[in-house]
Amino acid sequence: MVLFIEAVDNWFFGDGRPFEAGEEHVAESLFPPLPRTVIGALRGKLLRAMGTDIGEYSGLKRDGQVPDALNDVVYAIGAPWETGPSDLSIRGPFIARWEPDGELVEPFFPLPADVLRDKDDGSCHLLRPLRPLASNVDVETSLPAPLHPLWLTNTGAFERPERASSLLTGADLQSVLGGHPPGQIVENQHLYSVKPRAGIALKADQKITRDGHLYEIGVVTPRVDTDAGSHAVVGLVIDVAGLDPSGYRNVIQLGGESRWAVLRNAVTVKWPEPPEHPLCRFSIYLASPVVLSHGWYPEWLECSSDVLSGDMPGIGKVRLISVALSGGVSVGGYNVAKGRSRGSSSAVPAGTVYFFEALEKITREKLGELHGSLFGDESPSDTPGMGLSFVGSWDYV
């Protein structure tokens, strides 16, 4: 089921770091939010719609008996210690634009980290791994020994666009996955704005202000595009299986302060397609962040002095040639059922691109199964939707 989430009010989504109003003074807003945020909101919506008390639900024990009255609830949304029902899968959420008189929703994707922009004419170019050099040629690099430097054959002055504020349309991402630079980069201010809002913390027991506990948060306001007669609405799109809110009211509370939003399910979305032929060299583009056991690479890759290789689940033996990675992100959240913060973890950011070379034949069917799957460790994190990846093609420069 594809859901378009339209904001009724401003939104605030924490950036993953624990925040207590007044104890910390500034909280950045993460937009789009993590998959876990929307999953939690959908589960909470279904829990309330089914008339279940959240205290009774959260009090269920892993090794205890589920009361008959809660069987339907656990079947619909999963147990409190789970991330959802067993058949839960999710793509998104992504920032998206929707025309109210149409069905197709246009998603926008994080800018791949291998995209550079010419400072003079604004054209885009792609970094690619450099071919192995002759033994008598030295290249100064901070990369680990097994990895190849990323290179650009064009001359001129280039810049890496700001990752947090740069997006691609689905068509331009499809071009990048095919080994071609995008036509243009979409700046986030054309889709939404983030403005600071000041506040003061309250005493929980008395609901009065606490002296000196001022704070500031960044609130997100999606834009309504009225250019050239268009009335496109900007919101979030998510493709979800296993949670079905369609039989209940089409509203949801989402993000900080549980702001209201409208759910629309009579929509469709076009996702990027995988390469049309088998490849010995393929890339993995991360559309959402992921927490990995070894920091920036998964546990099934083994690093030696001259090679970084392993058995990729569903594919076989591969070698990691290079990686385009820009910074890192912190992911966290709040566990409503347990009433406490989840803490925060360092994650590989969305937009990261891994360049692999197959060490055995890959069929088109295998690539098709890998495309749109979750990239990560063999024992994945506890959150569906993290590490959503799309397959691309590449060659040496």
Short mmCIF file of C-alpha atoms in Angstrom, two decimals:
data_model
loop_
_atom_site.label_atom_id
_atom_site.label_comp_id
_atom_site.label_asym_id
_atom_site.label_seq_id
_atom_site.Cartn_x
_atom_site.Cartn_y
_atom_site.Cartn_z
CA MET A 1 0.00 0.00 0.00
CA VAL A 2 1.36 3.41 -1.02
CA LEU A 3 0.50 6.18 1.46
CA PHE A 4 0.90 9.90 0.89
CA ILE A 5 1.12 11.84 4.17
CA GLU A 6 -0.01 15.45 3.90
CA ALA A 7 0.85 17.84 6.72
CA VAL A 8 -1.97 19.78 8.39
CA ASP A 9 0.47 21.71 10.59
CA ASN A 10 4.21 22.19 10.95
CA TRP A 11 6.30 19.07 11.63
CA PHE A 12 9.23 18.39 13.91
CA PHE A 13 11.28 15.19 13.71
CA GLY A 14 14.29 14.85 16.01
CA ASP A 15 17.65 14.18 14.38
CA GLY A 16 18.38 11.08 16.47
CA ARG A 17 20.15 12.66 19.41
CA PRO A 18 18.37 12.49 22.78
CA PHE A 19 16.73 15.84 23.52
CA GLU A 20 15.15 17.07 26.74
CA ALA A 21 13.63 20.53 26.45
CA GLY A 22 15.69 22.95 28.49
CA GLU A 23 18.51 20.50 29.20
CA GLU A 24 19.69 20.78 25.61
CA HIS A 25 19.10 24.15 23.97
CA VAL A 26 18.90 23.42 20.22
CA ALA A 27 17.33 20.46 18.41
CA GLU A 28 17.73 20.01 14.67
CA SER A 29 14.89 18.58 12.62
CA LEU A 30 15.51 15.47 10.51
CA PHE A 31 13.44 15.53 7.31
CA PRO A 32 12.39 13.14 5.98
CA PRO A 33 12.11 11.22 9.27
CA LEU A 34 13.44 7.73 9.85
CA PRO A 35 11.25 4.75 8.83
CA ARG A 36 10.87 3.87 12.51
CA THR A 37 9.05 7.18 13.14
CA VAL A 38 6.33 6.50 10.58
CA ILE A 39 6.05 2.82 11.55
CA GLY A 40 5.53 3.86 15.17
CA ALA A 41 2.88 6.40 14.19
CA LEU A 42 0.99 3.82 12.09
CA ARG A 43 1.14 1.25 14.90
CA GLY A 44 -0.08 3.84 17.39
CA LYS A 45 -2.93 4.82 15.08
CA LEU A 46 -4.07 1.21 14.75
CA LEU A 47 -3.68 0.62 18.49
CA ARG A 48 -5.99 3.54 19.31
CA ALA A 49 -8.42 2.71 16.52
CA MET A 50 -8.84 -0.81 17.90
CA GLY A 51 -9.74 0.62 21.32
CA THR A 52 -6.74 -0.80 23.17
CA ASP A 53 -5.19 0.88 26.19
CA ILE A 54 -1.50 1.59 25.50
CA GLY A 55 -0.58 0.75 29.11
CA GLU A 56 -2.19 -2.67 28.84
CA TYR A 57 -0.47 -3.29 25.51
CA SER A 58 2.99 -2.11 26.62
CA GLY A 59 2.70 -4.27 29.74
CA LEU A 60 2.81 -7.49 27.71
CA LYS A 61 5.81 -9.68 28.56
CA ARG A 62 7.98 -11.48 26.02
CA ASP A 63 7.69 -14.78 27.89
CA GLY A 64 4.09 -14.27 29.08
CA GLN A 65 0.68 -15.24 27.75
CA VAL A 66 -1.11 -12.77 25.46
CA PRO A 67 -4.68 -12.19 26.70
CA ASP A 68 -7.43 -13.11 24.24
CA ALA A 69 -8.52 -9.46 24.12
CA LEU A 70 -5.12 -8.45 22.72
CA ASN A 71 -4.63 -11.25 20.18
CA ASP A 72 -6.04 -9.20 17.29
CA VAL A 73 -3.92 -6.19 18.27
CA VAL A 74 -0.67 -8.18 18.43
CA TYR A 75 -1.51 -9.80 15.10
CA ALA A 76 -2.16 -6.37 13.50
CA ILE A 77 0.80 -4.36 14.83
CA GLY A 78 3.17 -6.87 16.45
CA ALA A 79 4.17 -7.20 20.10
CA PRO A 80 5.63 -4.23 22.05
CA TRP A 81 9.17 -5.64 21.83
CA GLU A 82 8.91 -6.08 18.03
CA THR A 83 9.14 -3.47 15.29
CA GLY A 84 5.82 -4.59 13.82
CA PRO A 85 4.03 -7.65 12.46
CA SER A 86 6.15 -10.42 10.96
CA ASP A 87 5.26 -9.48 7.37
CA LEU A 88 6.12 -5.78 7.79
CA SER A 89 8.15 -4.19 5.00
CA ILE A 90 8.59 -0.56 4.12
CA ARG A 91 10.06 1.76 1.48
CA GLY A 92 10.40 5.31 2.64
CA PRO A 93 9.40 7.74 3.88
CA PHE A 94 10.60 10.06 1.13
CA ILE A 95 9.81 13.70 0.49
CA ALA A 96 7.23 13.71 -2.30
CA ARG A 97 5.01 15.94 -4.41
CA TRP A 98 1.44 15.06 -5.33
CA GLU A 99 -1.15 16.68 -7.59
CA PRO A 100 -4.56 16.39 -5.87
CA ASP A 101 -6.28 15.58 -9.16
CA GLY A 102 -3.90 12.71 -9.99
CA GLU A 103 -2.80 9.35 -8.60
CA LEU A 104 0.97 9.41 -9.21
CA VAL A 105 3.19 10.68 -6.39
CA GLU A 106 6.65 11.99 -7.34
CA PRO A 107 9.30 11.04 -4.74
CA PHE A 108 12.59 12.88 -4.22
CA PHE A 109 15.71 10.94 -3.20
CA PRO A 110 18.86 11.88 -1.26
CA LEU A 111 21.68 13.10 -3.50
CA PRO A 112 24.20 10.30 -4.23
CA ALA A 113 27.59 11.08 -2.69
CA ASP A 114 29.37 10.45 -6.02
CA VAL A 115 27.73 13.50 -7.67
CA LEU A 116 29.81 16.67 -8.07
CA ARG A 117 28.72 20.02 -9.45
CA ASP A 118 30.74 22.37 -11.67
CA LYS A 119 31.10 25.69 -9.88
CA ASP A 120 31.03 27.64 -13.14
CA ASP A 121 28.11 26.29 -15.15
CA GLY A 122 26.29 24.19 -12.52
CA SER A 123 26.49 20.97 -14.56
CA CYS A 124 26.69 17.65 -12.68
CA HIS A 125 29.40 15.00 -12.98
CA LEU A 126 29.97 11.55 -11.49
CA LEU A 127 32.98 10.31 -9.57
CA ARG A 128 34.15 6.83 -10.51
CA PRO A 129 36.87 4.49 -9.18
CA LEU A 130 40.31 4.97 -10.70
CA ARG A 131 41.76 1.98 -12.55
CA PRO A 132 44.65 0.18 -10.85
CA LEU A 133 47.81 2.19 -11.46
CA ALA A 134 51.20 0.91 -12.48
CA SER A 135 53.34 -0.22 -9.58
CA ASN A 136 55.72 2.72 -10.03
CA VAL A 137 52.93 5.34 -9.72
CA ASP A 138 52.03 6.62 -6.26
CA VAL A 139 48.78 8.32 -5.24
CA GLU A 140 48.50 10.08 -1.89
CA THR A 141 45.16 9.08 -0.35
CA SER A 142 43.60 8.60 3.08
CA LEU A 143 41.61 5.59 1.85
CA PRO A 144 42.30 2.15 3.33
CA ALA A 145 44.77 0.25 1.16
CA PRO A 146 42.23 -2.11 -0.53
CA LEU A 147 40.10 0.75 -1.90
CA HIS A 148 40.58 2.70 -5.14
CA PRO A 149 40.44 6.50 -5.16
CA LEU A 150 37.38 8.09 -6.77
CA TRP A 151 38.29 10.15 -9.81
CA LEU A 152 36.97 12.72 -12.26
CA THR A 153 38.52 13.15 -15.70
CA ASN A 154 36.98 16.59 -16.32
CA THR A 155 39.00 19.71 -15.62
CA GLY A 156 37.67 22.70 -13.75
CA ALA A 157 36.50 23.70 -10.28
CA PHE A 158 34.00 21.31 -8.68
CA GLU A 159 32.08 21.17 -5.42
CA ARG A 160 30.16 18.52 -3.54
CA PRO A 161 26.63 19.89 -3.04
CA GLU A 162 25.36 20.08 0.52
CA ARG A 163 24.04 16.60 1.24
CA ALA A 164 21.38 17.69 3.73
CA SER A 165 19.72 20.14 1.32
CA SER A 166 20.09 18.39 -2.06
CA LEU A 167 17.67 15.94 -3.68
CA LEU A 168 17.08 14.17 -6.98
CA THR A 169 13.88 13.34 -8.80
CA GLY A 170 13.22 9.69 -9.56
CA ALA A 171 14.13 10.26 -13.22
CA ASP A 172 17.49 11.80 -12.33
CA LEU A 173 18.26 9.04 -9.82
CA GLN A 174 17.48 6.52 -12.57
CA SER A 175 20.04 8.31 -14.75
CA VAL A 176 22.70 8.09 -12.01
CA LEU A 177 22.02 4.39 -11.49
CA GLY A 178 22.57 3.91 -15.23
CA GLY A 179 26.00 5.55 -15.01
CA HIS A 180 25.03 9.04 -16.23
CA PRO A 181 25.06 12.34 -14.32
CA PRO A 182 21.72 13.86 -13.26
CA GLY A 183 20.20 16.74 -15.18
CA GLN A 184 19.71 18.91 -12.11
CA ILE A 185 19.77 18.95 -8.34
CA VAL A 186 16.62 19.96 -6.46
CA GLU A 187 17.27 22.21 -3.47
CA ASN A 188 15.13 21.47 -0.44
CA GLN A 189 13.89 25.05 -0.09
CA HIS A 190 11.77 24.47 -3.20
CA LEU A 191 9.90 21.71 -1.35
CA TYR A 192 9.89 22.73 2.31
CA SER A 193 11.29 25.27 4.74
CA VAL A 194 12.84 24.81 8.17
CA LYS A 195 12.40 27.67 10.63
CA PRO A 196 13.51 27.98 14.25
CA ARG A 197 10.88 28.08 16.98
CA ALA A 198 11.69 29.01 20.56
CA GLY A 199 10.03 27.53 23.63
CA ILE A 200 10.40 26.98 27.33
CA ALA A 201 10.23 23.65 29.17
CA LEU A 202 7.34 22.88 31.53
CA LYS A 203 7.30 21.18 34.90
CA ALA A 204 5.70 17.84 34.13
CA ASP A 205 3.68 17.65 37.35
CA GLN A 206 2.42 21.26 37.43
CA LYS A 207 2.39 22.27 33.74
CA ILE A 208 4.11 25.56 34.53
CA THR A 209 7.27 26.93 32.97
CA ARG A 210 10.73 26.08 34.31
CA ASP A 211 13.02 29.06 34.86
CA GLY A 212 16.03 29.12 32.52
CA HIS A 213 14.88 26.14 30.46
CA LEU A 214 14.70 27.82 27.08
CA TYR A 215 15.14 25.75 23.91
CA GLU A 216 14.90 26.06 20.15
CA ILE A 217 13.72 23.51 17.61
CA GLY A 218 13.61 23.57 13.80
CA VAL A 219 10.05 23.13 12.49
CA VAL A 220 9.40 21.89 8.95
CA THR A 221 6.76 23.48 6.73
CA PRO A 222 6.09 21.63 3.45
CA ARG A 223 5.39 24.00 0.56
CA VAL A 224 2.35 24.04 -1.73
CA ASP A 225 3.58 24.73 -5.26
CA THR A 226 1.21 27.13 -7.07
CA ASP A 227 3.51 28.04 -9.96
CA ALA A 228 2.00 27.92 -13.45
CA GLY A 229 -1.43 27.04 -12.09
CA SER A 230 -0.21 23.94 -10.25
CA HIS A 231 -1.57 23.07 -6.82
CA ALA A 232 0.91 20.32 -6.00
CA VAL A 233 1.12 19.32 -2.35
CA VAL A 234 4.45 18.42 -0.72
CA GLY A 235 4.45 15.71 1.93
CA LEU A 236 5.84 12.23 2.56
CA VAL A 237 5.34 9.02 0.58
CA ILE A 238 5.78 5.54 1.99
CA ASP A 239 5.20 2.10 0.51
CA VAL A 240 4.27 -0.24 3.34
CA ALA A 241 3.12 -3.85 3.65
CA GLY A 242 1.92 -5.49 6.84
CA LEU A 243 0.23 -2.43 8.40
CA ASP A 244 -3.13 -1.49 6.92
CA PRO A 245 -4.75 1.73 8.23
CA SER A 246 -7.23 2.00 5.32
CA GLY A 247 -10.19 0.73 7.36
CA TYR A 248 -9.95 3.63 9.83
CA ARG A 249 -10.03 7.43 9.75
CA ASN A 250 -7.57 8.91 7.26
CA VAL A 251 -5.65 10.99 9.80
CA ILE A 252 -2.51 10.28 11.77
CA GLN A 253 -0.46 11.95 14.52
CA LEU A 254 3.18 12.19 13.55
CA GLY A 255 6.47 13.52 14.94
CA GLY A 256 7.18 15.79 17.88
CA GLU A 257 4.08 17.12 19.69
CA SER A 258 2.04 14.53 17.71
CA ARG A 259 0.99 16.96 14.98
CA TRP A 260 -1.91 15.88 12.76
CA ALA A 261 -1.53 14.82 9.14
CA VAL A 262 -3.83 13.38 6.48
CA LEU A 263 -3.28 9.88 5.03
CA ARG A 264 -4.13 9.30 1.37
CA ASN A 265 -3.93 5.76 -0.01
CA ALA A 266 -5.46 6.10 -3.50
CA VAL A 267 -2.02 6.93 -4.93
CA THR A 268 0.82 5.20 -6.76
CA VAL A 269 4.57 5.78 -6.95
CA LYS A 270 7.19 4.87 -9.55
CA TRP A 271 10.39 3.49 -8.02
CA PRO A 272 13.75 3.39 -9.88
CA GLU A 273 14.34 0.30 -12.03
CA PRO A 274 17.39 -2.03 -11.82
CA PRO A 275 19.93 -2.30 -14.68
CA GLU A 276 18.59 -4.17 -17.70
CA HIS A 277 21.49 -6.62 -18.06
CA PRO A 278 23.85 -8.63 -15.84
CA LEU A 279 26.83 -6.67 -14.55
CA CYS A 280 30.20 -7.67 -13.24
CA ARG A 281 30.53 -4.17 -11.74
CA PHE A 282 27.56 -2.80 -9.84
CA SER A 283 26.94 -0.09 -7.30
CA ILE A 284 24.72 0.01 -4.22
CA TYR A 285 23.05 3.37 -3.55
CA LEU A 286 21.61 3.86 -0.05
CA ALA A 287 18.26 5.61 -0.14
CA SER A 288 18.00 5.53 3.68
CA PRO A 289 20.62 5.42 6.45
CA VAL A 290 21.78 2.18 8.03
CA VAL A 291 23.68 1.16 11.16
CA LEU A 292 26.51 -1.27 10.36
CA SER A 293 28.58 -3.37 12.74
CA HIS A 294 31.90 -2.21 11.28
CA GLY A 295 31.02 1.47 11.06
CA TRP A 296 30.94 2.10 7.33
CA TYR A 297 30.90 -1.45 5.91
CA PRO A 298 28.85 -4.58 6.75
CA GLU A 299 29.99 -7.60 8.73
CA TRP A 300 30.08 -9.97 5.73
CA LEU A 301 32.99 -8.02 4.21
CA GLU A 302 36.43 -9.08 5.40
CA CYS A 303 39.29 -6.61 5.22
CA SER A 304 42.87 -7.63 4.50
CA SER A 305 45.91 -5.62 3.45
CA ASP A 306 45.10 -5.84 -0.27
CA VAL A 307 41.40 -6.65 -0.63
CA LEU A 308 38.00 -5.98 0.97
CA SER A 309 35.77 -8.85 -0.09
CA GLY A 310 33.07 -11.21 1.13
CA ASP A 311 29.96 -13.20 0.37
CA MET A 312 27.13 -10.73 -0.25
CA PRO A 313 23.77 -12.21 0.81
CA GLY A 314 21.78 -13.24 -2.27
CA ILE A 315 24.61 -12.43 -4.68
CA GLY A 316 27.78 -14.37 -3.89
CA LYS A 317 31.46 -13.45 -3.79
CA VAL A 318 32.14 -9.75 -4.34
CA ARG A 319 34.95 -7.27 -3.83
CA LEU A 320 34.44 -3.72 -2.61
CA ILE A 321 36.36 -1.42 -4.99
CA SER A 322 35.50 1.98 -3.51
CA VAL A 323 32.87 3.94 -1.61
CA ALA A 324 31.49 7.47 -1.86
CA LEU A 325 30.52 8.50 1.64
CA SER A 326 29.90 11.98 2.99
CA GLY A 327 29.90 12.37 6.76
CA GLY A 328 27.65 10.44 9.09
CA VAL A 329 24.31 10.72 10.83
CA SER A 330 22.96 9.94 14.27
CA VAL A 331 19.82 7.82 14.49
CA GLY A 332 17.73 7.35 17.60
CA GLY A 333 14.17 7.97 18.66
CA TYR A 334 11.74 7.48 21.49
CA ASN A 335 10.23 4.15 22.55
CA VAL A 336 6.61 5.00 23.37
CA ALA A 337 5.78 1.53 24.70
CA LYS A 338 8.69 1.62 27.18
CA GLY A 339 8.47 5.36 27.84
CA ARG A 340 12.13 6.12 27.29
CA SER A 341 14.68 7.22 24.69
CA ARG A 342 16.22 4.62 22.42
CA GLY A 343 19.57 6.38 22.66
CA SER A 344 21.49 7.17 19.50
CA SER A 345 23.72 5.25 17.11
CA SER A 346 26.09 6.39 14.39
CA ALA A 347 24.81 5.41 10.94
CA VAL A 348 25.99 5.45 7.33
CA PRO A 349 24.00 8.32 5.74
CA ALA A 350 21.53 8.07 2.89
CA GLY A 351 23.19 8.90 -0.44
CA THR A 352 26.24 6.70 0.22
CA VAL A 353 27.35 4.69 -2.85
CA TYR A 354 29.32 1.42 -2.68
CA PHE A 355 31.17 0.22 -5.79
CA PHE A 356 31.39 -3.58 -6.05
CA GLU A 357 33.00 -5.99 -8.49
CA ALA A 358 31.54 -9.50 -8.72
CA LEU A 359 33.95 -12.39 -8.34
CA GLU A 360 31.43 -14.79 -9.88
CA LYS A 361 28.67 -14.49 -12.47
CA ILE A 362 25.62 -12.43 -11.51
CA THR A 363 22.30 -12.95 -13.29
CA ARG A 364 19.74 -10.27 -13.99
CA GLU A 365 17.34 -12.07 -11.65
CA LYS A 366 19.82 -11.75 -8.76
CA LEU A 367 20.26 -8.04 -9.39
CA GLY A 368 16.50 -7.63 -9.54
CA GLU A 369 16.14 -9.23 -6.11
CA LEU A 370 18.93 -7.05 -4.71
CA HIS A 371 17.36 -3.87 -6.12
CA GLY A 372 15.06 -2.32 -3.52
CA SER A 373 16.28 -4.66 -0.75
CA LEU A 374 17.87 -3.73 2.59
CA PHE A 375 21.66 -3.40 2.55
CA GLY A 376 23.42 -4.19 5.79
CA ASP A 377 24.67 -6.84 8.14
CA GLU A 378 23.68 -10.50 7.92
CA SER A 379 21.88 -9.99 11.23
CA PRO A 380 20.09 -6.70 10.37
CA SER A 381 19.09 -3.91 12.74
CA ASP A 382 15.72 -4.00 14.44
CA THR A 383 14.14 -1.44 12.12
CA PRO A 384 12.60 -2.26 8.72
CA GLY A 385 13.31 0.29 6.01
CA MET A 386 16.85 1.13 7.18
CA GLY A 387 19.42 0.58 4.44
CA LEU A 388 16.94 0.60 1.54
CA SER A 389 19.18 0.31 -1.53
CA PHE A 390 19.01 0.48 -5.31
CA VAL A 391 21.43 -1.15 -7.76
CA GLY A 392 23.36 0.85 -10.35
CA SER A 393 26.13 0.28 -12.90
CA TRP A 394 29.65 1.75 -13.12
CA ASP A 395 33.01 1.41 -14.84
CA TYR A 396 36.52 2.64 -14.17
CA VAL A 397 37.65 6.05 -15.40
#
